[in-house]
Amino acid sequence: MTKTPIKTRRHFQGEVVSAAQTKTIVVRIDRHRFHPIYKKRYTVSRKFQVHDEKQQYKVGDVVEFVECRPISKNKKWRVVYQPTV
């Protein structure tokens, strides 16, 4: 009998950029990349729709979120907590 390996969930930390939808927030993650030719640093952003059950997060909050089962067409993430900065 073999055990199936436990899949590790991806988790990210980002800033809330929109909280206009019901039980959904949009979180932006900024990464800094280094251009190989011009040797300049630039910012690459991604946006994720995250499930916020209690609707407690506002624009500007920094939140941590993890991967979960699909909740809707675009929502596959849920908020874990708001880290203290």
PDB file of N, CA and C in Angstrom, residues 20-60:
ATOM      1  N   ALA A  20     -14.200  45.746  -4.314  1.00  0.00           N
ATOM      2  CA  ALA A  20     -15.524  46.173  -4.727  1.00  0.00           C
ATOM      3  C   ALA A  20     -16.501  45.007  -4.859  1.00  0.00           C
ATOM      4  N   GLN A  21     -16.002  43.795  -5.076  1.00  0.00           N
ATOM      5  CA  GLN A  21     -16.881  42.648  -5.266  1.00  0.00           C
ATOM      6  C   GLN A  21     -17.269  42.034  -3.920  1.00  0.00           C
ATOM      7  N   THR A  22     -18.363  41.275  -3.915  1.00  0.00           N
ATOM      8  CA  THR A  22     -18.811  40.610  -2.701  1.00  0.00           C
ATOM      9  C   THR A  22     -17.974  39.364  -2.449  1.00  0.00           C
ATOM     10  N   LYS A  23     -17.366  39.287  -1.267  1.00  0.00           N
ATOM     11  CA  LYS A  23     -16.545  38.149  -0.826  1.00  0.00           C
ATOM     12  C   LYS A  23     -15.342  37.879  -1.733  1.00  0.00           C
ATOM     13  N   THR A  24     -14.932  38.878  -2.497  1.00  0.00           N
ATOM     14  CA  THR A  24     -13.775  38.730  -3.377  1.00  0.00           C
ATOM     15  C   THR A  24     -12.921  39.983  -3.294  1.00  0.00           C
ATOM     16  N   ILE A  25     -11.613  39.784  -3.176  1.00  0.00           N
ATOM     17  CA  ILE A  25     -10.676  40.897  -3.251  1.00  0.00           C
ATOM     18  C   ILE A  25      -9.683  40.603  -4.367  1.00  0.00           C
ATOM     19  N   VAL A  26      -9.149  41.652  -4.951  1.00  0.00           N
ATOM     20  CA  VAL A  26      -8.122  41.509  -5.976  1.00  0.00           C
ATOM     21  C   VAL A  26      -6.792  41.903  -5.335  1.00  0.00           C
ATOM     22  N   VAL A  27      -5.832  40.990  -5.393  1.00  0.00           N
ATOM     23  CA  VAL A  27      -4.535  41.187  -4.742  1.00  0.00           C
ATOM     24  C   VAL A  27      -3.457  41.243  -5.809  1.00  0.00           C
ATOM     25  N   ARG A  28      -2.572  42.246  -5.718  1.00  0.00           N
ATOM     26  CA  ARG A  28      -1.470  42.401  -6.666  1.00  0.00           C
ATOM     27  C   ARG A  28      -0.163  41.980  -6.009  1.00  0.00           C
ATOM     28  N   ILE A  29       0.620  41.212  -6.746  1.00  0.00           N
ATOM     29  CA  ILE A  29       1.947  40.794  -6.290  1.00  0.00           C
ATOM     30  C   ILE A  29       2.974  41.449  -7.196  1.00  0.00           C
ATOM     31  N   ASP A  30       3.915  42.150  -6.605  1.00  0.00           N
ATOM     32  CA  ASP A  30       4.988  42.794  -7.362  1.00  0.00           C
ATOM     33  C   ASP A  30       6.277  42.000  -7.202  1.00  0.00           C
ATOM     34  N   ARG A  31       6.932  41.735  -8.312  1.00  0.00           N
ATOM     35  CA  ARG A  31       8.243  41.091  -8.300  1.00  0.00           C
ATOM     36  C   ARG A  31       9.226  41.979  -9.032  1.00  0.00           C
ATOM     37  N   HIS A  32      10.445  41.994  -8.596  1.00  0.00           N
ATOM     38  CA  HIS A  32      11.481  42.781  -9.249  1.00  0.00           C
ATOM     39  C   HIS A  32      12.341  41.848 -10.092  1.00  0.00           C
ATOM     40  N   ARG A  33      12.498  42.200 -11.367  1.00  0.00           N
ATOM     41  CA  ARG A  33      13.309  41.426 -12.289  1.00  0.00           C
ATOM     42  C   ARG A  33      14.496  42.276 -12.726  1.00  0.00           C
ATOM     43  N   PHE A  34      15.525  41.622 -13.203  1.00  0.00           N
ATOM     44  CA  PHE A  34      16.738  42.294 -13.649  1.00  0.00           C
ATOM     45  C   PHE A  34      16.888  42.036 -15.141  1.00  0.00           C
ATOM     46  N   HIS A  35      16.954  43.100 -15.947  1.00  0.00           N
ATOM     47  CA  HIS A  35      17.043  42.947 -17.388  1.00  0.00           C
ATOM     48  C   HIS A  35      18.437  42.461 -17.777  1.00  0.00           C
ATOM     49  N   PRO A  36      18.524  41.393 -18.574  1.00  0.00           N
ATOM     50  CA  PRO A  36      19.840  40.810 -18.869  1.00  0.00           C
ATOM     51  C   PRO A  36      20.750  41.687 -19.732  1.00  0.00           C
ATOM     52  N   ILE A  37      20.181  42.511 -20.598  1.00  0.00           N
ATOM     53  CA  ILE A  37      21.007  43.328 -21.485  1.00  0.00           C
ATOM     54  C   ILE A  37      21.248  44.716 -20.908  1.00  0.00           C
ATOM     55  N   TYR A  38      20.172  45.379 -20.478  1.00  0.00           N
ATOM     56  CA  TYR A  38      20.283  46.760 -20.018  1.00  0.00           C
ATOM     57  C   TYR A  38      20.667  46.893 -18.556  1.00  0.00           C
ATOM     58  N   LYS A  39      20.712  45.783 -17.836  1.00  0.00           N
ATOM     59  CA  LYS A  39      21.145  45.770 -16.425  1.00  0.00           C
ATOM     60  C   LYS A  39      20.312  46.694 -15.542  1.00  0.00           C
ATOM     61  N   LYS A  40      19.051  46.816 -15.886  1.00  0.00           N
ATOM     62  CA  LYS A  40      18.140  47.643 -15.093  1.00  0.00           C
ATOM     63  C   LYS A  40      17.161  46.740 -14.357  1.00  0.00           C
ATOM     64  N   ARG A  41      16.709  47.214 -13.227  1.00  0.00           N
ATOM     65  CA  ARG A  41      15.711  46.490 -12.458  1.00  0.00           C
ATOM     66  C   ARG A  41      14.328  47.031 -12.812  1.00  0.00           C
ATOM     67  N   TYR A  42      13.381  46.151 -13.059  1.00  0.00           N
ATOM     68  CA  TYR A  42      12.022  46.580 -13.367  1.00  0.00           C
ATOM     69  C   TYR A  42      11.027  45.715 -12.598  1.00  0.00           C
ATOM     70  N   THR A  43       9.776  46.194 -12.517  1.00  0.00           N
ATOM     71  CA  THR A  43       8.758  45.535 -11.718  1.00  0.00           C
ATOM     72  C   THR A  43       7.779  44.780 -12.614  1.00  0.00           C
ATOM     73  N   VAL A  44       7.485  43.550 -12.235  1.00  0.00           N
ATOM     74  CA  VAL A  44       6.496  42.725 -12.913  1.00  0.00           C
ATOM     75  C   VAL A  44       5.378  42.457 -11.916  1.00  0.00           C
ATOM     76  N   SER A  45       4.116  42.684 -12.320  1.00  0.00           N
ATOM     77  CA  SER A  45       2.973  42.524 -11.426  1.00  0.00           C
ATOM     78  C   SER A  45       2.045  41.435 -11.926  1.00  0.00           C
ATOM     79  N   ARG A  46       1.389  40.764 -10.975  1.00  0.00           N
ATOM     80  CA  ARG A  46       0.329  39.812 -11.286  1.00  0.00           C
ATOM     81  C   ARG A  46      -0.839  40.092 -10.355  1.00  0.00           C
ATOM     82  N   LYS A  47      -2.046  39.868 -10.847  1.00  0.00           N
ATOM     83  CA  LYS A  47      -3.233  40.074 -10.023  1.00  0.00           C
ATOM     84  C   LYS A  47      -3.962  38.750  -9.835  1.00  0.00           C
ATOM     85  N   PHE A  48      -4.446  38.528  -8.618  1.00  0.00           N
ATOM     86  CA  PHE A  48      -5.175  37.322  -8.278  1.00  0.00           C
ATOM     87  C   PHE A  48      -6.506  37.708  -7.650  1.00  0.00           C
ATOM     88  N   GLN A  49      -7.567  36.975  -7.992  1.00  0.00           N
ATOM     89  CA  GLN A  49      -8.843  37.142  -7.309  1.00  0.00           C
ATOM     90  C   GLN A  49      -8.862  36.156  -6.147  1.00  0.00           C
ATOM     91  N   VAL A  50      -9.062  36.691  -4.940  1.00  0.00           N
ATOM     92  CA  VAL A  50      -8.931  35.912  -3.717  1.00  0.00           C
ATOM     93  C   VAL A  50     -10.247  35.939  -2.954  1.00  0.00           C
ATOM     94  N   HIS A  51     -10.617  34.793  -2.382  1.00  0.00           N
ATOM     95  CA  HIS A  51     -11.867  34.673  -1.628  1.00  0.00           C
ATOM     96  C   HIS A  51     -11.674  35.252  -0.222  1.00  0.00           C
ATOM     97  N   ASP A  52     -12.540  36.187   0.143  1.00  0.00           N
ATOM     98  CA  ASP A  52     -12.522  36.822   1.468  1.00  0.00           C
ATOM     99  C   ASP A  52     -13.906  36.631   2.078  1.00  0.00           C
ATOM    100  N   GLU A  53     -14.069  35.571   2.851  1.00  0.00           N
ATOM    101  CA  GLU A  53     -15.382  35.183   3.380  1.00  0.00           C
ATOM    102  C   GLU A  53     -16.017  36.253   4.261  1.00  0.00           C
ATOM    103  N   LYS A  54     -15.234  36.879   5.138  1.00  0.00           N
ATOM    104  CA  LYS A  54     -15.775  37.841   6.097  1.00  0.00           C
ATOM    105  C   LYS A  54     -15.789  39.275   5.583  1.00  0.00           C
ATOM    106  N   GLN A  55     -15.267  39.506   4.403  1.00  0.00           N
ATOM    107  CA  GLN A  55     -15.197  40.836   3.790  1.00  0.00           C
ATOM    108  C   GLN A  55     -14.540  41.853   4.730  1.00  0.00           C
ATOM    109  N   GLN A  56     -13.401  41.487   5.287  1.00  0.00           N
ATOM    110  CA  GLN A  56     -12.751  42.340   6.274  1.00  0.00           C
ATOM    111  C   GLN A  56     -11.547  43.098   5.746  1.00  0.00           C
ATOM    112  N   TYR A  57     -11.105  42.832   4.537  1.00  0.00           N
ATOM    113  CA  TYR A  57      -9.913  43.484   4.011  1.00  0.00           C
ATOM    114  C   TYR A  57     -10.283  44.638   3.097  1.00  0.00           C
ATOM    115  N   LYS A  58      -9.520  45.704   3.208  1.00  0.00           N
ATOM    116  CA  LYS A  58      -9.759  46.922   2.436  1.00  0.00           C
ATOM    117  C   LYS A  58      -8.598  47.172   1.480  1.00  0.00           C
ATOM    118  N   VAL A  59      -8.768  48.136   0.588  1.00  0.00           N
ATOM    119  CA  VAL A  59      -7.720  48.501  -0.359  1.00  0.00           C
ATOM    120  C   VAL A  59      -6.508  49.020   0.412  1.00  0.00           C
ATOM    121  N   GLY A  60      -5.335  48.516   0.063  1.00  0.00           N
ATOM    122  CA  GLY A  60      -4.104  48.939   0.725  1.00  0.00           C
ATOM    123  C   GLY A  60      -3.602  47.951   1.764  1.00  0.00           C
TER     124      GLY A  60
END
